[in-house]
Each structure stands twice: as structure tokens, then as C-alpha cells.
Amino acid sequence: MFHIAICDDSEYDLQEISSALQGLRHLGICFDETWYQSGRALIDDIAEGEKSYHLLILDMLMDSINGIETAKAIRTYDVSMPILIVTSTVQYALAGYQVNAWRYLTKPVDPGELVREAAAVLKSQEKSDETCYVVQSNGTVIRRVPLADILYFESSLHTITLHTMREDIEFRGAIRDIDEQLTPLGFFRIHKSFVVNLSHVRRLSSRSLVMVNGDELDISRARIQQLRHALMDEAEREHISSHRMRS
């Protein structure tokens, strides 16, 4: 299920865009949509970490805070969310590229063109999700974190903390589900409380390991031998990958 946000201070335009998007269903694309009639409401949802979208369709000309100001604020919280700008005048189109917009469409929006662009965005997002860990809260996607950025997951009761070099993200979940999902992707459960990214392990001892950020984590005695084999396999994969890139 894809999540699409539409932000436009005109209810008529919201309805028109929403109606046009129904063409996605004929392509077999399942989605839901959330309407915003002000950029501020959208920014607040993104800033609070309560919402994340596979696609944002954003009006350029809005009262109080315009589309570019809205997009710039959103980019401080989410640098990768695809933004499709709709505008009534082409003179503002170039400004959209300042915020890494997917592209712009002029109003009145052509339904066929909107569906083609939206479908292309969602297809690219589907591929992106394969290399990201999708953090959810109550069934709502709140963040997508590239697997390469993740150091390790830590479990405490029913709370999971996802650790990266830059930040920690907390959410409700079960460590066993993370283990099952990510072990085939270069992660390993070293302890009942930890699942680590093998590519970010700096040093291994008999009872603990040290991550590249200096965090020292306990290792379950029953898992130490499997962990050594997993680290060797990961090192071999990285060597092969590096060799292919040089070739």
C-alpha cells in the first residue's frame, strides 16, 4: 500500500487531483491519500514523525506559506520524499528544482500525465523500499532508513531503538521480526536484545563486539561461532562487491 499526500489550499483542486489519481487503481496500484489545505499542517505532521509519504503532490501557490517554503521545511526532516509540484504558472517551475522536486505539472492538471508521473514515482519508491528498513507506527510508515545507514537494533521490552551514526529512532516492535527480515540482508542477531549490521562491526572478542561508532554490545555465548562465520561471509561479499566495482 502506497501513501500519497496532496497539499493544496483549494478544495476544488484537491478533489480534481484526487479524482485523477484514481487512474492508478486501473494500473493495479493500491494507495491511500491524505489531504492538506495548508503547508503548515503538512510540515507539522512530518516534523512530529507521525507521517511519511511515498509521494507528495504539492501546490506552488498557497496562502500563508507557499509550496516552495513548505518543501524547504519538509526537506529539513525528509530529504528523499518525492515531491510532484503543481502550479498555475510556469514562471515558478524552476524554483521547484531547488527542493529536488520530481518535476512540475501545470494546472489544470492533465489526469493522464498525473497518473503517468505518479506511477513512475511509486515504482521508484517500491525499489527504494527494498534497500531500506521501513519504520511503522500503528500501520503507518513514519520513516525509511537505508540499510547501509543502520548500525544495529536494540530491544527493550516492546520498544525497538534503531541506531545510526546520526540518530536513534524508537518504535514499537519485536526484535525477532527484525531478525527474520534482515538476516538475509547482512544483519545478525548477536543477543536476545541486539541485531547488528555486520558491515559496521569494527572488532570482535569472545564476549562482545564493538561497532564503528564505538558502542560495545554483548554477544550471546551460543551465537559466537555462528557470528564468526557470518562476519567471514560478509567480508567475502564486500570483497567481491569491491572487486566488481573496480572491474
Short mmCIF file of N, CA, C and O in Angstrom, two decimals, residues 44-129:
data_model
loop_
_atom_site.label_atom_id
_atom_site.label_comp_id
_atom_site.label_asym_id
_atom_site.label_seq_id
_atom_site.Cartn_x
_atom_site.Cartn_y
_atom_site.Cartn_z
N ASP A 44 3.95 20.17 10.04
CA ASP A 44 3.83 19.73 11.44
C ASP A 44 3.75 18.20 11.53
O ASP A 44 4.38 17.59 12.40
N ASP A 45 2.99 17.58 10.63
CA ASP A 45 2.88 16.11 10.64
C ASP A 45 4.22 15.45 10.35
O ASP A 45 4.60 14.46 10.99
N ILE A 46 4.95 15.99 9.38
CA ILE A 46 6.25 15.42 9.03
C ILE A 46 7.24 15.64 10.17
O ILE A 46 7.99 14.73 10.55
N ALA A 47 7.24 16.84 10.74
CA ALA A 47 8.19 17.18 11.80
C ALA A 47 7.99 16.32 13.04
O ALA A 47 8.95 15.97 13.73
N GLU A 48 6.73 15.98 13.34
CA GLU A 48 6.44 15.18 14.52
C GLU A 48 6.74 13.70 14.30
O GLU A 48 6.62 12.89 15.22
N GLY A 49 7.12 13.34 13.07
CA GLY A 49 7.44 11.96 12.77
C GLY A 49 6.22 11.07 12.70
O GLY A 49 6.34 9.84 12.71
N GLU A 50 5.05 11.67 12.59
CA GLU A 50 3.82 10.88 12.56
C GLU A 50 3.46 10.42 11.16
O GLU A 50 2.68 9.50 10.99
N LYS A 51 4.00 11.09 10.15
CA LYS A 51 3.63 10.78 8.78
C LYS A 51 4.85 10.70 7.89
O LYS A 51 5.83 11.43 8.06
N SER A 52 4.78 9.79 6.92
CA SER A 52 5.77 9.71 5.86
C SER A 52 5.04 9.24 4.61
O SER A 52 4.14 8.40 4.71
N TYR A 53 5.39 9.80 3.48
CA TYR A 53 4.63 9.50 2.26
C TYR A 53 5.56 9.02 1.15
O TYR A 53 6.72 9.43 1.06
N HIS A 54 5.00 8.17 0.30
CA HIS A 54 5.72 7.73 -0.89
C HIS A 54 5.71 8.81 -1.96
O HIS A 54 6.56 8.81 -2.85
N LEU A 55 4.74 9.71 -1.89
CA LEU A 55 4.62 10.79 -2.87
C LEU A 55 3.88 11.95 -2.24
O LEU A 55 2.85 11.76 -1.59
N LEU A 56 4.40 13.16 -2.46
CA LEU A 56 3.71 14.39 -2.08
C LEU A 56 3.39 15.18 -3.34
O LEU A 56 4.29 15.49 -4.12
N ILE A 57 2.12 15.49 -3.53
CA ILE A 57 1.69 16.36 -4.63
C ILE A 57 1.41 17.72 -4.02
O ILE A 57 0.49 17.87 -3.20
N LEU A 58 2.19 18.71 -4.39
CA LEU A 58 2.23 19.98 -3.68
C LEU A 58 1.91 21.15 -4.60
O LEU A 58 2.56 21.34 -5.64
N ASP A 59 0.92 21.95 -4.19
CA ASP A 59 0.59 23.17 -4.92
C ASP A 59 1.65 24.23 -4.68
O ASP A 59 2.18 24.36 -3.56
N MET A 60 1.99 24.98 -5.70
CA MET A 60 3.01 26.00 -5.57
C MET A 60 2.48 27.28 -4.90
O MET A 60 3.11 27.84 -4.01
N LEU A 61 1.31 27.71 -5.31
CA LEU A 61 0.76 28.98 -4.83
C LEU A 61 -0.30 28.72 -3.76
O LEU A 61 -1.42 28.33 -4.06
N MET A 62 0.09 28.92 -2.50
CA MET A 62 -0.85 28.78 -1.40
C MET A 62 -0.71 29.99 -0.48
O MET A 62 0.35 30.61 -0.42
N ASP A 63 -1.78 30.29 0.24
CA ASP A 63 -1.73 31.41 1.18
C ASP A 63 -0.90 31.04 2.40
O ASP A 63 -0.67 29.87 2.69
N SER A 64 -0.44 32.03 3.11
CA SER A 64 0.30 31.89 4.36
C SER A 64 1.71 31.36 4.10
O SER A 64 2.70 32.06 4.29
N ILE A 65 1.83 30.13 3.65
CA ILE A 65 3.14 29.55 3.33
C ILE A 65 3.02 28.85 1.99
O ILE A 65 2.17 27.98 1.80
N ASN A 66 3.84 29.25 1.03
CA ASN A 66 3.69 28.71 -0.33
C ASN A 66 4.38 27.35 -0.48
O ASN A 66 4.97 26.82 0.46
N GLY A 67 4.28 26.80 -1.68
CA GLY A 67 4.79 25.46 -1.93
C GLY A 67 6.29 25.32 -1.73
O GLY A 67 6.76 24.33 -1.17
N ILE A 68 7.04 26.31 -2.20
CA ILE A 68 8.50 26.24 -2.06
C ILE A 68 8.90 26.32 -0.59
O ILE A 68 9.76 25.55 -0.12
N GLU A 69 8.30 27.22 0.17
CA GLU A 69 8.61 27.32 1.60
C GLU A 69 8.23 26.02 2.32
O GLU A 69 8.95 25.55 3.21
N THR A 70 7.11 25.45 1.92
CA THR A 70 6.67 24.18 2.51
C THR A 70 7.68 23.08 2.20
O THR A 70 8.09 22.32 3.09
N ALA A 71 8.08 22.99 0.94
CA ALA A 71 9.01 21.94 0.53
C ALA A 71 10.36 22.10 1.21
O ALA A 71 10.97 21.11 1.63
N LYS A 72 10.85 23.32 1.34
CA LYS A 72 12.14 23.55 2.01
C LYS A 72 12.08 23.10 3.47
O LYS A 72 13.04 22.51 3.99
N ALA A 73 10.96 23.39 4.12
CA ALA A 73 10.81 22.96 5.52
C ALA A 73 10.77 21.45 5.62
O ALA A 73 11.39 20.85 6.51
N ILE A 74 10.06 20.80 4.70
CA ILE A 74 9.97 19.34 4.71
C ILE A 74 11.34 18.71 4.48
O ILE A 74 11.68 17.69 5.09
N ARG A 75 12.14 19.32 3.63
CA ARG A 75 13.46 18.77 3.33
C ARG A 75 14.39 18.76 4.54
O ARG A 75 15.38 18.02 4.56
N THR A 76 14.09 19.55 5.55
CA THR A 76 14.91 19.50 6.76
C THR A 76 14.62 18.25 7.57
O THR A 76 15.41 17.87 8.44
N TYR A 77 13.48 17.60 7.30
CA TYR A 77 13.10 16.38 8.01
C TYR A 77 13.19 15.14 7.12
O TYR A 77 13.43 14.04 7.61
N ASP A 78 12.97 15.32 5.85
CA ASP A 78 12.95 14.18 4.92
C ASP A 78 13.55 14.64 3.59
O ASP A 78 12.92 15.39 2.85
N VAL A 79 14.76 14.17 3.32
CA VAL A 79 15.47 14.65 2.12
C VAL A 79 15.10 13.86 0.88
O VAL A 79 15.44 14.27 -0.24
N SER A 80 14.40 12.75 1.04
CA SER A 80 14.18 11.87 -0.11
C SER A 80 12.73 11.73 -0.56
O SER A 80 12.47 11.11 -1.58
N MET A 81 11.78 12.28 0.20
CA MET A 81 10.38 12.14 -0.19
C MET A 81 10.15 12.77 -1.57
O MET A 81 10.44 13.94 -1.79
N PRO A 82 9.64 12.01 -2.54
CA PRO A 82 9.39 12.58 -3.87
C PRO A 82 8.29 13.64 -3.82
O PRO A 82 7.23 13.42 -3.22
N ILE A 83 8.56 14.78 -4.43
CA ILE A 83 7.60 15.88 -4.46
C ILE A 83 7.26 16.18 -5.91
O ILE A 83 8.14 16.47 -6.72
N LEU A 84 5.98 16.13 -6.22
CA LEU A 84 5.47 16.47 -7.54
C LEU A 84 4.74 17.80 -7.40
O LEU A 84 3.73 17.88 -6.68
N ILE A 85 5.25 18.82 -8.02
CA ILE A 85 4.70 20.16 -7.86
C ILE A 85 3.67 20.45 -8.94
O ILE A 85 3.88 20.15 -10.12
N VAL A 86 2.55 21.03 -8.53
CA VAL A 86 1.55 21.50 -9.48
C VAL A 86 1.48 23.02 -9.34
O VAL A 86 1.51 23.56 -8.24
N THR A 87 1.43 23.70 -10.47
CA THR A 87 1.46 25.16 -10.44
C THR A 87 0.61 25.73 -11.58
O THR A 87 0.49 25.11 -12.64
N SER A 88 0.04 26.88 -11.34
CA SER A 88 -0.80 27.51 -12.35
C SER A 88 0.00 28.37 -13.31
O SER A 88 -0.51 28.85 -14.32
N THR A 89 1.29 28.58 -13.00
CA THR A 89 2.12 29.39 -13.88
C THR A 89 3.52 28.81 -13.97
O THR A 89 4.13 28.43 -12.96
N VAL A 90 4.05 28.73 -15.17
CA VAL A 90 5.35 28.10 -15.41
C VAL A 90 6.49 28.90 -14.79
O VAL A 90 7.55 28.35 -14.51
N GLN A 91 6.28 30.19 -14.52
CA GLN A 91 7.38 31.02 -14.02
C GLN A 91 7.93 30.52 -12.68
O GLN A 91 9.06 30.81 -12.32
N TYR A 92 7.14 29.73 -11.95
CA TYR A 92 7.60 29.21 -10.67
C TYR A 92 8.21 27.81 -10.79
O TYR A 92 8.67 27.26 -9.80
N ALA A 93 8.20 27.27 -11.99
CA ALA A 93 8.61 25.88 -12.14
C ALA A 93 10.06 25.64 -11.74
O ALA A 93 10.39 24.67 -11.05
N LEU A 94 10.96 26.55 -12.15
CA LEU A 94 12.38 26.35 -11.85
C LEU A 94 12.66 26.33 -10.36
O LEU A 94 13.59 25.64 -9.90
N ALA A 95 11.85 27.06 -9.62
CA ALA A 95 12.04 27.07 -8.17
C ALA A 95 11.86 25.69 -7.57
O ALA A 95 12.45 25.36 -6.54
N GLY A 96 11.06 24.87 -8.23
CA GLY A 96 10.81 23.52 -7.73
C GLY A 96 12.05 22.67 -7.68
O GLY A 96 12.18 21.80 -6.80
N TYR A 97 12.97 22.92 -8.56
CA TYR A 97 14.19 22.11 -8.60
C TYR A 97 15.15 22.48 -7.47
O TYR A 97 16.09 21.74 -7.19
N GLN A 98 14.91 23.60 -6.80
CA GLN A 98 15.72 23.97 -5.64
C GLN A 98 15.48 23.01 -4.47
O GLN A 98 16.31 22.89 -3.58
N VAL A 99 14.33 22.38 -4.49
CA VAL A 99 13.98 21.46 -3.40
C VAL A 99 13.95 20.02 -3.91
O VAL A 99 13.32 19.15 -3.32
N ASN A 100 14.66 19.78 -5.01
CA ASN A 100 14.77 18.43 -5.57
C ASN A 100 13.40 17.82 -5.87
O ASN A 100 13.12 16.67 -5.53
N ALA A 101 12.54 18.62 -6.50
CA ALA A 101 11.22 18.13 -6.88
C ALA A 101 11.36 17.12 -8.01
O ALA A 101 12.25 17.23 -8.86
N TRP A 102 10.47 16.14 -8.03
CA TRP A 102 10.48 15.13 -9.09
C TRP A 102 10.28 15.81 -10.44
O TRP A 102 11.04 15.59 -11.36
N ARG A 103 9.26 16.63 -10.53
CA ARG A 103 9.02 17.51 -11.68
C ARG A 103 7.81 18.37 -11.36
O ARG A 103 7.28 18.31 -10.26
N TYR A 104 7.39 19.19 -12.30
CA TYR A 104 6.22 20.02 -12.07
C TYR A 104 5.20 19.78 -13.17
O TYR A 104 5.53 19.42 -14.30
N LEU A 105 3.93 19.99 -12.82
CA LEU A 105 2.83 19.91 -13.76
C LEU A 105 2.03 21.20 -13.67
O LEU A 105 1.89 21.78 -12.59
N THR A 106 1.54 21.67 -14.79
CA THR A 106 0.77 22.91 -14.79
C THR A 106 -0.72 22.62 -14.62
O THR A 106 -1.22 21.58 -15.07
N LYS A 107 -1.40 23.54 -13.95
CA LYS A 107 -2.85 23.45 -13.77
C LYS A 107 -3.54 24.06 -14.98
O LYS A 107 -3.04 25.03 -15.56
N PRO A 108 -4.72 23.56 -15.35
CA PRO A 108 -5.37 22.38 -14.79
C PRO A 108 -4.59 21.11 -15.14
O PRO A 108 -4.13 20.95 -16.27
N VAL A 109 -4.42 20.25 -14.16
CA VAL A 109 -3.59 19.07 -14.33
C VAL A 109 -4.25 18.08 -15.28
O VAL A 109 -5.44 17.79 -15.17
N ASP A 110 -3.46 17.59 -16.23
CA ASP A 110 -3.94 16.56 -17.14
C ASP A 110 -3.95 15.22 -16.40
O ASP A 110 -2.90 14.77 -15.93
N PRO A 111 -5.12 14.57 -16.27
CA PRO A 111 -5.20 13.33 -15.48
C PRO A 111 -4.24 12.25 -15.95
O PRO A 111 -3.61 11.57 -15.13
N GLY A 112 -4.12 12.08 -17.26
CA GLY A 112 -3.24 11.04 -17.78
C GLY A 112 -1.79 11.31 -17.44
O GLY A 112 -1.04 10.40 -17.06
N GLU A 113 -1.38 12.57 -17.56
CA GLU A 113 0.00 12.94 -17.24
C GLU A 113 0.27 12.75 -15.75
O GLU A 113 1.33 12.25 -15.36
N LEU A 114 -0.69 13.14 -14.92
CA LEU A 114 -0.51 12.98 -13.48
C LEU A 114 -0.35 11.51 -13.10
O LEU A 114 0.52 11.15 -12.31
N VAL A 115 -1.18 10.66 -13.68
CA VAL A 115 -1.11 9.23 -13.37
C VAL A 115 0.23 8.65 -13.83
O VAL A 115 0.85 7.86 -13.12
N ARG A 116 0.70 9.05 -15.01
CA ARG A 116 1.99 8.54 -15.50
C ARG A 116 3.13 8.93 -14.56
O ARG A 116 3.98 8.11 -14.23
N GLU A 117 3.14 10.19 -14.13
CA GLU A 117 4.21 10.66 -13.25
C GLU A 117 4.11 10.00 -11.88
O GLU A 117 5.12 9.59 -11.30
N ALA A 118 2.89 9.92 -11.35
CA ALA A 118 2.71 9.30 -10.03
C ALA A 118 3.11 7.83 -10.06
O ALA A 118 3.77 7.33 -9.13
N ALA A 119 2.75 7.14 -11.12
CA ALA A 119 3.10 5.71 -11.23
C ALA A 119 4.61 5.54 -11.30
O ALA A 119 5.17 4.61 -10.69
N ALA A 120 5.29 6.42 -12.02
CA ALA A 120 6.76 6.35 -12.12
C ALA A 120 7.40 6.57 -10.76
O ALA A 120 8.36 5.88 -10.38
N VAL A 121 6.88 7.54 -10.00
CA VAL A 121 7.40 7.81 -8.65
C VAL A 121 7.22 6.59 -7.76
O VAL A 121 8.15 6.15 -7.07
N LEU A 122 6.01 6.03 -7.76
CA LEU A 122 5.72 4.92 -6.86
C LEU A 122 6.52 3.68 -7.23
O LEU A 122 6.93 2.92 -6.35
N LYS A 123 6.77 3.50 -8.51
CA LYS A 123 7.61 2.37 -8.93
C LYS A 123 9.02 2.55 -8.39
O LYS A 123 9.65 1.58 -7.92
N SER A 124 9.54 3.77 -8.44
CA SER A 124 10.88 4.02 -7.93
C SER A 124 10.92 3.85 -6.41
O SER A 124 11.91 3.39 -5.86
N GLN A 125 9.84 4.22 -5.74
CA GLN A 125 9.77 4.07 -4.29
C GLN A 125 9.72 2.60 -3.88
O GLN A 125 10.27 2.20 -2.86
N GLU A 126 9.05 1.80 -4.70
CA GLU A 126 8.97 0.37 -4.42
C GLU A 126 10.37 -0.25 -4.43
O GLU A 126 10.73 -1.06 -3.57
N LYS A 127 11.19 0.14 -5.40
CA LYS A 127 12.57 -0.35 -5.46
C LYS A 127 13.38 0.16 -4.29
O LYS A 127 14.20 -0.55 -3.72
N SER A 128 13.13 1.43 -3.91
CA SER A 128 13.86 2.02 -2.79
C SER A 128 13.57 1.29 -1.49
O SER A 128 14.45 1.09 -0.66
N ASP A 129 12.32 0.86 -1.31
CA ASP A 129 11.93 0.16 -0.09
C ASP A 129 12.69 -1.15 0.09
O ASP A 129 12.85 -1.64 1.21
#
